[in-house]
PDB file of C-alpha atoms in Angstrom:
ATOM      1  CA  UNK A   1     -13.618 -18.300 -39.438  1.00  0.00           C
ATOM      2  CA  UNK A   2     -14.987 -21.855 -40.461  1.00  0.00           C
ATOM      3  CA  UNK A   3     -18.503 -20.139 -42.446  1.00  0.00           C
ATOM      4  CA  UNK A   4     -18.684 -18.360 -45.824  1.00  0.00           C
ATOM      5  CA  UNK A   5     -16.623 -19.002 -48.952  1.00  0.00           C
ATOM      6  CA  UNK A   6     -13.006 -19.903 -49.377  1.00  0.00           C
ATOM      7  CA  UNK A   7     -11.282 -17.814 -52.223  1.00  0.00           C
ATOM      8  CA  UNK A   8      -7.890 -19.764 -52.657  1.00  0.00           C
ATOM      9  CA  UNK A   9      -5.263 -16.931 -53.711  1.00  0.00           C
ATOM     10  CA  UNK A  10      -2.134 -18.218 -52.715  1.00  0.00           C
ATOM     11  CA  UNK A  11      -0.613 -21.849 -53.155  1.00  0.00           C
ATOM     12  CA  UNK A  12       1.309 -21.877 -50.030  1.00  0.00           C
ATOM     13  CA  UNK A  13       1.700 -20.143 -47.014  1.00  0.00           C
ATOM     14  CA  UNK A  14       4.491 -19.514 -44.959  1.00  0.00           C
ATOM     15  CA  UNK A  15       4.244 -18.383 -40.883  1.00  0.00           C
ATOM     16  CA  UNK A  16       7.706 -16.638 -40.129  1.00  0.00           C
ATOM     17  CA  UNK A  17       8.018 -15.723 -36.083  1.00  0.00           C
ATOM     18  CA  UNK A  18      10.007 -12.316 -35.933  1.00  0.00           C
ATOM     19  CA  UNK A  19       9.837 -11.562 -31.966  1.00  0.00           C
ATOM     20  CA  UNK A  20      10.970  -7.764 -32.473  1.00  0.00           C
ATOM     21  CA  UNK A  21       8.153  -5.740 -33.509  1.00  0.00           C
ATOM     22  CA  UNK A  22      10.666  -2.902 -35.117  1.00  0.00           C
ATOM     23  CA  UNK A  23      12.479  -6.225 -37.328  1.00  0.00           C
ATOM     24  CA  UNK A  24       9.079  -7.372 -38.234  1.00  0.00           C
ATOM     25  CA  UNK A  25       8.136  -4.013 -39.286  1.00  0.00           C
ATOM     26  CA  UNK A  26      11.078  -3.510 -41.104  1.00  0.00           C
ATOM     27  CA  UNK A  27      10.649  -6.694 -43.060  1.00  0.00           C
ATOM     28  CA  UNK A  28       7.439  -5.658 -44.135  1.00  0.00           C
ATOM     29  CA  UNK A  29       8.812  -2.725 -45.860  1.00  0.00           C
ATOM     30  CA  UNK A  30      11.730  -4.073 -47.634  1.00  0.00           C
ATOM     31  CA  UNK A  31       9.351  -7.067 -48.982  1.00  0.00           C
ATOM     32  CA  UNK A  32      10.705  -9.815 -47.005  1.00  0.00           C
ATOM     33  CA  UNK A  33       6.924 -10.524 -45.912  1.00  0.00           C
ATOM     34  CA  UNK A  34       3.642  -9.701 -47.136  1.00  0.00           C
ATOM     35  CA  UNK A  35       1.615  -9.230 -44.089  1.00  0.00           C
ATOM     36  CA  UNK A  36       1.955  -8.027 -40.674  1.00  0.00           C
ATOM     37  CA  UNK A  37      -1.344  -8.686 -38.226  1.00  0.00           C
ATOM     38  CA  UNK A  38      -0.290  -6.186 -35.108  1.00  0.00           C
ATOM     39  CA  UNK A  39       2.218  -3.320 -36.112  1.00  0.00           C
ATOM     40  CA  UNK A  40       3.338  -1.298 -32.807  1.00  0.00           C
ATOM     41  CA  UNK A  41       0.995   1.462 -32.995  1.00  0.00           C
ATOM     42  CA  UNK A  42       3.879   4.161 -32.769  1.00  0.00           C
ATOM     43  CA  UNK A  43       5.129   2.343 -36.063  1.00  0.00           C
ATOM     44  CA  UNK A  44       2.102   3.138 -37.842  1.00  0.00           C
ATOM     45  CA  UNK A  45       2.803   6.344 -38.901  1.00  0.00           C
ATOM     46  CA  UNK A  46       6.104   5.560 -40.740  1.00  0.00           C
ATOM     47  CA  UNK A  47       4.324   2.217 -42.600  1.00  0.00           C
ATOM     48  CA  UNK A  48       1.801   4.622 -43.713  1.00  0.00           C
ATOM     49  CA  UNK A  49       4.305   6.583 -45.678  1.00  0.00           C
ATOM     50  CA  UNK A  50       5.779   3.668 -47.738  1.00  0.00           C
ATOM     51  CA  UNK A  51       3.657   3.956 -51.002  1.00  0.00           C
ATOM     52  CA  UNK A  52       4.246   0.286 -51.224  1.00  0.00           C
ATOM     53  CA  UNK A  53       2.750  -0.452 -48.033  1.00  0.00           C
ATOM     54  CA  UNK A  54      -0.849  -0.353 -47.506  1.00  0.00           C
ATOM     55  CA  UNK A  55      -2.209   0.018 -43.326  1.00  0.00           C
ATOM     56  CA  UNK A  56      -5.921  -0.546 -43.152  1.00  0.00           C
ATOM     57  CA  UNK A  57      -8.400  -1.585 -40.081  1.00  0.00           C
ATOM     58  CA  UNK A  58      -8.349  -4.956 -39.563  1.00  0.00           C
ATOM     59  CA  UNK A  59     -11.882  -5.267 -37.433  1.00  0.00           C
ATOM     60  CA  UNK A  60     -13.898  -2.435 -37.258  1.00  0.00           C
ATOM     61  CA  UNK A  61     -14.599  -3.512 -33.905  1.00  0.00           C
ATOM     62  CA  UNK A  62     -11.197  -3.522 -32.579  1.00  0.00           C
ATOM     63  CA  UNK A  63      -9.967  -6.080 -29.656  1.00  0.00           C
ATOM     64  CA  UNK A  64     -10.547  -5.674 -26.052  1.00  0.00           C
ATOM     65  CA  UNK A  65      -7.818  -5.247 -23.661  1.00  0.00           C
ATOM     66  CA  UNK A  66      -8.047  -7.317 -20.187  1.00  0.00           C
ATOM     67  CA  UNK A  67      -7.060  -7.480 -16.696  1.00  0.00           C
ATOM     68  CA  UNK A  68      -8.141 -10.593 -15.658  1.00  0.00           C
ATOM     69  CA  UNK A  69      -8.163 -12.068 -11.945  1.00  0.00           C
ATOM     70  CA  UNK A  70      -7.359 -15.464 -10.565  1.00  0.00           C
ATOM     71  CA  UNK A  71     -10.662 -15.707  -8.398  1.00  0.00           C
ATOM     72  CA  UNK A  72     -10.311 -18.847  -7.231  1.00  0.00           C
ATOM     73  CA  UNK A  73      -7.769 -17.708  -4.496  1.00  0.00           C
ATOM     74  CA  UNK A  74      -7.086 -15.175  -1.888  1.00  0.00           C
ATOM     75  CA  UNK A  75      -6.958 -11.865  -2.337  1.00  0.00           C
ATOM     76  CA  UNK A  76      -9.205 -11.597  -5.116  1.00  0.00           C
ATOM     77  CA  UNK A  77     -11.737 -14.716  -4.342  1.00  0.00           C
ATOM     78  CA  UNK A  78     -13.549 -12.298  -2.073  1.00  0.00           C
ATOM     79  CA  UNK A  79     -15.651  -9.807  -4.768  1.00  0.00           C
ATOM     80  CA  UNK A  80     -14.708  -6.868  -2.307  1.00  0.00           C
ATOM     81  CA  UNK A  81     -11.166  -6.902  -3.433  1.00  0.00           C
ATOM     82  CA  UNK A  82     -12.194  -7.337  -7.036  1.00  0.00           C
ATOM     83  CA  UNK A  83     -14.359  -4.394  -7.161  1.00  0.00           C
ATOM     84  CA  UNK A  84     -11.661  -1.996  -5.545  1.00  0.00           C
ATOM     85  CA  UNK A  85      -9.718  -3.268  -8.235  1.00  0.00           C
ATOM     86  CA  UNK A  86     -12.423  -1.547 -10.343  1.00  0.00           C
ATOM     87  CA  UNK A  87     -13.146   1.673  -8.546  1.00  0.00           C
ATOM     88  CA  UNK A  88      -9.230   2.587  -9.047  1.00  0.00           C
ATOM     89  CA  UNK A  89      -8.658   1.200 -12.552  1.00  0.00           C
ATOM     90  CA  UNK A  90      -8.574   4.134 -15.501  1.00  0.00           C
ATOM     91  CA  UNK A  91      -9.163   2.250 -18.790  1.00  0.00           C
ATOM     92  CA  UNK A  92      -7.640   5.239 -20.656  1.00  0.00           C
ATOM     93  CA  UNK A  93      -4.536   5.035 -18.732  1.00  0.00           C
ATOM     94  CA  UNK A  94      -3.773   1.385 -20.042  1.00  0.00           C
ATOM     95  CA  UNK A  95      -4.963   2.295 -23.684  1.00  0.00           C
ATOM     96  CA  UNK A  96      -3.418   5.608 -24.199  1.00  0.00           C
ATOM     97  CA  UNK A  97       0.277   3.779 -22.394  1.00  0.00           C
ATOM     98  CA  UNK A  98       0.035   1.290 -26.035  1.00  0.00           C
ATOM     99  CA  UNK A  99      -1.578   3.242 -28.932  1.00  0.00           C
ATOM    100  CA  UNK A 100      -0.978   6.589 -27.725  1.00  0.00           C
ATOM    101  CA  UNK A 101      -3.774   7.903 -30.469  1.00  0.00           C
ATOM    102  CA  UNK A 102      -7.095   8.746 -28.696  1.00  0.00           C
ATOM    103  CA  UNK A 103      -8.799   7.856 -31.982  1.00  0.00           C
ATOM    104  CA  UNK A 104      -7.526   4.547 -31.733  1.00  0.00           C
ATOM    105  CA  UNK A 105      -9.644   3.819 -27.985  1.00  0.00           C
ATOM    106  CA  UNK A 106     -12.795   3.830 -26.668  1.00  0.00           C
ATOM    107  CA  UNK A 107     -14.164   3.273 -23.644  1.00  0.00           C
ATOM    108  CA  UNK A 108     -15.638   0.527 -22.529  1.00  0.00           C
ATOM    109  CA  UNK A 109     -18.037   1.115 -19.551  1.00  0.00           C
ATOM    110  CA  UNK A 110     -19.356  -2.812 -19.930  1.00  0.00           C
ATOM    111  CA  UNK A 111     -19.295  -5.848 -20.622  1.00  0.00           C
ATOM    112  CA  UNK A 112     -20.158  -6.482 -24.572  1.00  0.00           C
ATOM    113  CA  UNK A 113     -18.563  -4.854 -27.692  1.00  0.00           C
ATOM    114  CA  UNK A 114     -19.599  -1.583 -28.544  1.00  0.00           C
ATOM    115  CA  UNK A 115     -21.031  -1.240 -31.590  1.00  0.00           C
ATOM    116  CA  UNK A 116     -22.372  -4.898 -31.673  1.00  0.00           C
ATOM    117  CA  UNK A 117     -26.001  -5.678 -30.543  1.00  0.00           C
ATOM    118  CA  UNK A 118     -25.778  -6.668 -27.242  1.00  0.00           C
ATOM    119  CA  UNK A 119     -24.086  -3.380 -26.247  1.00  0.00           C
ATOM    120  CA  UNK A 120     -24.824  -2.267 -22.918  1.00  0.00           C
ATOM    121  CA  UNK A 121     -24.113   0.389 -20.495  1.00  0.00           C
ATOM    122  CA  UNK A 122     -26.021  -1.005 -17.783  1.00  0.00           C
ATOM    123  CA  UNK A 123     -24.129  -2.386 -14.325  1.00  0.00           C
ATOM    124  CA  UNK A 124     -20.921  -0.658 -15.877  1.00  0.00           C
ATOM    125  CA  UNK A 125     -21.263   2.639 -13.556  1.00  0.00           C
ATOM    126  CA  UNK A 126     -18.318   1.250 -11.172  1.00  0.00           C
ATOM    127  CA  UNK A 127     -15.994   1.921 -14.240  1.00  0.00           C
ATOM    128  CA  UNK A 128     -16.972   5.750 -15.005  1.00  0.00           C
ATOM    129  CA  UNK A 129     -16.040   8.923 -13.539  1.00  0.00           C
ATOM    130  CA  UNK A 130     -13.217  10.236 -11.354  1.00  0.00           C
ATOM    131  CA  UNK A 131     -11.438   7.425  -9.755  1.00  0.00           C
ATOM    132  CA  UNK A 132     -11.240   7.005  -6.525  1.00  0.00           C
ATOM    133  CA  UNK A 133      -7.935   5.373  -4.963  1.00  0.00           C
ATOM    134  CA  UNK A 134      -8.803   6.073  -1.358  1.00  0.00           C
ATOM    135  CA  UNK A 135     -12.379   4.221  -1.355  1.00  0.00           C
ATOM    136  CA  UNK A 136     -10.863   1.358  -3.163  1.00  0.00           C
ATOM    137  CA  UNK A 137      -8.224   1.242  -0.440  1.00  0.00           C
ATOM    138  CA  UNK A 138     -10.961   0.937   2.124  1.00  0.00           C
ATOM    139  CA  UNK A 139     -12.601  -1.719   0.417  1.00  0.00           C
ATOM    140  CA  UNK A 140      -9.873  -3.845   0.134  1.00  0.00           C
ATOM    141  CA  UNK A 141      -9.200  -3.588   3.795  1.00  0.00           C
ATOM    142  CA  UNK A 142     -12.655  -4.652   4.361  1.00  0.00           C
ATOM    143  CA  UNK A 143     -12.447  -7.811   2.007  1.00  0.00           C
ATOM    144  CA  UNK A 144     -10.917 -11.114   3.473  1.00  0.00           C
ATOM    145  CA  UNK A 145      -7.534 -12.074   4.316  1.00  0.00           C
ATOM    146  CA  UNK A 146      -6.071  -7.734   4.145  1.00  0.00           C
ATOM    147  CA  UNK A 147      -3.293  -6.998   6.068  1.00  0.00           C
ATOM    148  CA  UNK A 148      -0.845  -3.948   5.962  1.00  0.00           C
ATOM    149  CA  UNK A 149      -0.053  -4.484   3.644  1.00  0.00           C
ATOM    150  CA  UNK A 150      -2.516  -6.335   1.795  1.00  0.00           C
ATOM    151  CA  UNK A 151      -1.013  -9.751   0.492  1.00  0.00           C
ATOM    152  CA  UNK A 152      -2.365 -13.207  -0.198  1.00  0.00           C
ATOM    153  CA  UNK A 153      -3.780 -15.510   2.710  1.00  0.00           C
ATOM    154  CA  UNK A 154      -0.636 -17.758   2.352  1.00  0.00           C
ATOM    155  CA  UNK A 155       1.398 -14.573   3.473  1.00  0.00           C
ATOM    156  CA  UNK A 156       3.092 -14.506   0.100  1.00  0.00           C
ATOM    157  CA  UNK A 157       2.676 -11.527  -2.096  1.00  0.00           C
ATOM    158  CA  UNK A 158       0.129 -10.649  -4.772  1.00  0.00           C
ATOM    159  CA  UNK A 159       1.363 -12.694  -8.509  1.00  0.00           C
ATOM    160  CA  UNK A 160       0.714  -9.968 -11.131  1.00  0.00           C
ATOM    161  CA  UNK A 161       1.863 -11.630 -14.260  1.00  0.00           C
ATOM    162  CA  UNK A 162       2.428 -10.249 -17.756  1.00  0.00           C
ATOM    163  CA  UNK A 163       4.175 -11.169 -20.996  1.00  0.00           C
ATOM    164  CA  UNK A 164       7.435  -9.151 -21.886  1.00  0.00           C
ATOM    165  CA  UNK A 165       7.367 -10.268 -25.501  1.00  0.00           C
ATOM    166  CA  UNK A 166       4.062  -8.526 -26.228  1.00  0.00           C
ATOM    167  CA  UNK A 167       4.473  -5.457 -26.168  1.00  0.00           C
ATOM    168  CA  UNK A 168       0.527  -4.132 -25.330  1.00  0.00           C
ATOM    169  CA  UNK A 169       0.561  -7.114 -22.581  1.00  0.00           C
ATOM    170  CA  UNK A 170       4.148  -5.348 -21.342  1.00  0.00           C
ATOM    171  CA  UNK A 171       2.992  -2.308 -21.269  1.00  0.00           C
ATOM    172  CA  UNK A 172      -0.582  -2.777 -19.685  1.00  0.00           C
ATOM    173  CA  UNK A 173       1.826  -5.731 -16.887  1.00  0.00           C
ATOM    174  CA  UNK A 174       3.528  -2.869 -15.764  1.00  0.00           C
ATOM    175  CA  UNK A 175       0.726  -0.148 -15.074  1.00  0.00           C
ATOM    176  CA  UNK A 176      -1.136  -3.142 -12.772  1.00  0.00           C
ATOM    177  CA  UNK A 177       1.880  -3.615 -10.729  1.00  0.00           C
ATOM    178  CA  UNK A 178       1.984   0.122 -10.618  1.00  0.00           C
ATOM    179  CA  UNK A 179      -1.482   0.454  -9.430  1.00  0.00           C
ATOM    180  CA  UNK A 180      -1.643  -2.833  -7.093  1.00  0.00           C
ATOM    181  CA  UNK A 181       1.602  -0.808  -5.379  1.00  0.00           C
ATOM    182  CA  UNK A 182      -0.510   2.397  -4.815  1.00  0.00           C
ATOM    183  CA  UNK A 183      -3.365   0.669  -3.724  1.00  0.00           C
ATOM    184  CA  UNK A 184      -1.376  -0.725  -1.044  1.00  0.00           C
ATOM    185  CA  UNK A 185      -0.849  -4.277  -1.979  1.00  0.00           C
ATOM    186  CA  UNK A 186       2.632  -6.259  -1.625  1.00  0.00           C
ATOM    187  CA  UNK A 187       3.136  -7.161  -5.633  1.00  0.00           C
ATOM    188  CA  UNK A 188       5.688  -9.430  -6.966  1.00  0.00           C
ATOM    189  CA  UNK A 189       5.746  -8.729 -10.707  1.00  0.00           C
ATOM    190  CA  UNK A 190       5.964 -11.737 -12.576  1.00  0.00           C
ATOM    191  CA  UNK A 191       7.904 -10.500 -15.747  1.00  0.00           C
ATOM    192  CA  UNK A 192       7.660 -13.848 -18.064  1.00  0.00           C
ATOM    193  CA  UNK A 193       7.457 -14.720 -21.575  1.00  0.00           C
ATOM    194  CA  UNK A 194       4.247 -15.724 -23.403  1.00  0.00           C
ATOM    195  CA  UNK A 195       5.007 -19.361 -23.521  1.00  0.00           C
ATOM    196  CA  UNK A 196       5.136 -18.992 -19.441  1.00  0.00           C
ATOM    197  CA  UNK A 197       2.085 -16.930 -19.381  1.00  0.00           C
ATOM    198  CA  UNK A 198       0.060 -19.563 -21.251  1.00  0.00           C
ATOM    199  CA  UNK A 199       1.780 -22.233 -19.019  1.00  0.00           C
ATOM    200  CA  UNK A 200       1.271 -20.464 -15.478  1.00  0.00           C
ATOM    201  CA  UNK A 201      -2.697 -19.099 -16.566  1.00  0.00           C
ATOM    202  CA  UNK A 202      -3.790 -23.207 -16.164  1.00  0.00           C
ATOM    203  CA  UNK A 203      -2.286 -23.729 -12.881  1.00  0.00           C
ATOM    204  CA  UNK A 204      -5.139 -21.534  -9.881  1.00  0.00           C
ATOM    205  CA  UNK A 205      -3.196 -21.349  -7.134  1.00  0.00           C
ATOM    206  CA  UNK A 206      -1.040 -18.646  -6.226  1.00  0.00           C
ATOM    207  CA  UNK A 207       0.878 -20.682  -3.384  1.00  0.00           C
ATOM    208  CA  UNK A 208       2.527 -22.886  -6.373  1.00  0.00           C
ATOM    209  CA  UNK A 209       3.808 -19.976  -8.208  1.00  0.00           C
ATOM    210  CA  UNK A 210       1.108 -19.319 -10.911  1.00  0.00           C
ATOM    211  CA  UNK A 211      -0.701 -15.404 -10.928  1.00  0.00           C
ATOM    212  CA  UNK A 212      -2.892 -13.709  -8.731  1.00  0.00           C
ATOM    213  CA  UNK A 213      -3.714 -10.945 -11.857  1.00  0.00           C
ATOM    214  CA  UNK A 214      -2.212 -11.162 -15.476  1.00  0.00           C
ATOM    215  CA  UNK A 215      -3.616  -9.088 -19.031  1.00  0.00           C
ATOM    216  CA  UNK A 216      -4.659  -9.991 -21.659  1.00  0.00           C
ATOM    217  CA  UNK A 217      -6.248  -8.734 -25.192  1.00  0.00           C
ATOM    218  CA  UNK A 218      -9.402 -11.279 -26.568  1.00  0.00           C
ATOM    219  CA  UNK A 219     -11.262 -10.643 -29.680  1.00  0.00           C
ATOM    220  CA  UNK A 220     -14.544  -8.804 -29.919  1.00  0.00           C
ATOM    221  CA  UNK A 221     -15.539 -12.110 -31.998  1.00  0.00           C
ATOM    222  CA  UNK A 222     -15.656 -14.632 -28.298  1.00  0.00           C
ATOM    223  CA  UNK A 223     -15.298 -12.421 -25.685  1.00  0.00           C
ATOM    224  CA  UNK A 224     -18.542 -12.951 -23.401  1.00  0.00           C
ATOM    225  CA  UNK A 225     -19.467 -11.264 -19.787  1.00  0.00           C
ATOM    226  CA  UNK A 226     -18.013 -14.398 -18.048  1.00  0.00           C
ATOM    227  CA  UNK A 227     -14.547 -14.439 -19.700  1.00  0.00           C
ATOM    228  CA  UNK A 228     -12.694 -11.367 -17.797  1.00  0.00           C
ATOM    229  CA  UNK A 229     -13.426  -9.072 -14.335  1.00  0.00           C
ATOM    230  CA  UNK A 230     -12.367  -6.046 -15.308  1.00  0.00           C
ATOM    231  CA  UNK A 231     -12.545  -4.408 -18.679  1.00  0.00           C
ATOM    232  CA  UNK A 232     -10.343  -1.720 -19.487  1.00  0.00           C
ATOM    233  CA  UNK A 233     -11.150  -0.479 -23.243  1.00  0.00           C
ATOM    234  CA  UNK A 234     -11.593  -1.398 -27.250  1.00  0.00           C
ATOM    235  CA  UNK A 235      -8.646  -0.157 -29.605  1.00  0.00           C
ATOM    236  CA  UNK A 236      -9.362  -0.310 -33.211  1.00  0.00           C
ATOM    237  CA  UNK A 237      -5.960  -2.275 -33.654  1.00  0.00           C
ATOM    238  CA  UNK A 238      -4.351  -1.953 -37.104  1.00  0.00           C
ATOM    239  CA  UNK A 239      -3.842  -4.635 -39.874  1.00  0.00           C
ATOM    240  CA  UNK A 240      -0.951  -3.692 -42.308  1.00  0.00           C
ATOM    241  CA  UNK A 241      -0.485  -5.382 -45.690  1.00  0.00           C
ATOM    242  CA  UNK A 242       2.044  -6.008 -48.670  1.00  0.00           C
ATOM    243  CA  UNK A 243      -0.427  -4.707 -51.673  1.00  0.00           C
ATOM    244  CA  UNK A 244       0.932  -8.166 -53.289  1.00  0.00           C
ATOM    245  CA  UNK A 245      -0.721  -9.759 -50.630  1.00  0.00           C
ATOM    246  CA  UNK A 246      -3.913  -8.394 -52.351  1.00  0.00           C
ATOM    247  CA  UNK A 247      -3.037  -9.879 -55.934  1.00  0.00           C
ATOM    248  CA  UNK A 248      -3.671 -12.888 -57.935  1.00  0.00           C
ATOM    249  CA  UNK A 249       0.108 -13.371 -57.544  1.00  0.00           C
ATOM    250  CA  UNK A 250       0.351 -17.331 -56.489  1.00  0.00           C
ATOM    251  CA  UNK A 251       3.752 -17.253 -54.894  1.00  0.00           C
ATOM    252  CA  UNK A 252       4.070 -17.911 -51.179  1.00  0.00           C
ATOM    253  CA  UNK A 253       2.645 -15.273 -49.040  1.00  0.00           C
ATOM    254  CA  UNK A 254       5.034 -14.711 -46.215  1.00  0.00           C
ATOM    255  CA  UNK A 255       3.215 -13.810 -42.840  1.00  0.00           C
ATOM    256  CA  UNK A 256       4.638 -12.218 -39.195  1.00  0.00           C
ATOM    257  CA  UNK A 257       3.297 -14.280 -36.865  1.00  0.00           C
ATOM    258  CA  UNK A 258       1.680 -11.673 -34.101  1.00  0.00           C
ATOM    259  CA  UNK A 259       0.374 -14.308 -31.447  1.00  0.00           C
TER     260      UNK A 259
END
């Protein structure tokens, strides 16, 4: 973001916050902004019939959608319970729930980008294949502090937290809980707004309320092998545009802001 040129093409800019994904598409069609960052993918199809709007990829790379673990504390301190986690997950479950459009996923059977030069395959073996529920039942009840059912070593339930007003992190919240559930583990579903999420994600322990899981979606541009646990899979996320937004036009360019 900071390197390269700077071509100036509007005077001013103006954020505008429109929570509702189908009022901030709307907007963007009747001209009321000029740019929307993260259309619902199942609004994509009706943008890309208004001849005055114009839907185009906005990294070629896509983001990365992630289920990340609060390692620090019991259940999921003890690498056991993290890798059952893994053995049961099904990336294509959690993409195809949000974008719906196989060509908008991939798989991601590692840790790096694909399509980037660090790509690799290797140690991501745990993530391919048939899952299989019933091993990753008997690991858990091998790692530290199980019970029946398995819950945190405080006695409290497993925190899986996840932002309502996002719609991918909704979405992707409620298949975890889903899965936790059928993997045996006592869940209480933390249904919170972002503002919470960001809040909650600083504080590690469980026993004060915080998150035992909670998703996530990083950019390609940062995300490294230490930043997440378990990957689930790339989407080639769409960027949709005013064409004025494109111009020399100098008037304000009015912006959704997508977090």
């Amino acid at each position: 973001m900071a390197a390269g040129g700077k071509r100036i093409v509007s005077d001013r800019v103006e954020w505008i916050t429109i929570a509702d994904p189908a009022t901030a598409a709307a907007a963007l069609q009747n001209g009321e902004v000029d740019w929307l960052e993260l259309p619902l993918p199942d609004r994509v199809p009706t943008l890309r019939q208004n001849r005055n709007v114009a839907v185009d990829i906005q990294d070629p790379l896509g983001n990365i959608g992630t289920l990340f673990f609060n390692h620090l504390s019991p259940p999921f301190n003890d690498v056991r319970a993290r890798r059952a986690i893994l053995m049961a997950i099904n990336q294509a479950d959690y993409m195809r729930a949000y974008v719906g459009d196989d060509k908008m996923l991939e798989p991601l059977p590692g840790f790096f980008t694909p399509g980037t030069p660090l790509y690799t395959e290797e140690g991501g073996e745990i993530l391919k294949g048939a899952r299989n529920l019933d091993a990753a039942k008997r690991l858990l009840a091998e790692s530290n502090c199980a019970g029946e059912p398995v819950i945190s070593c405080a006695g409290e339930p497993v925190i899986s937290m996840a932002a309502q007003d996002l719609a991918n992190h909704k979405v992707w919240g409620d298949l975890t809980a889903d899965l936790l559930t059928r993997l045996g583990v006592k869940v209480r579903y933390a249904a919170v707004d972002w503002g919470t999420v960001v809040a909650r994600r600083a504080q590690k322990s469980p026993a004060a309320g915080t998150f035992s899981t909670r998703v996530s979606m990083v950019s390609t541009v940062w995300t490294s092998p230490t930043s997440f646990f378990a990957p689930m899979a790339t989407k080639r996320f769409r960027m949709t545009e005013h064409p004025r937004s494109r111009s020399r036009d100098r008037s304000p360019v009015r912006c959704h802001d997508a977090r």
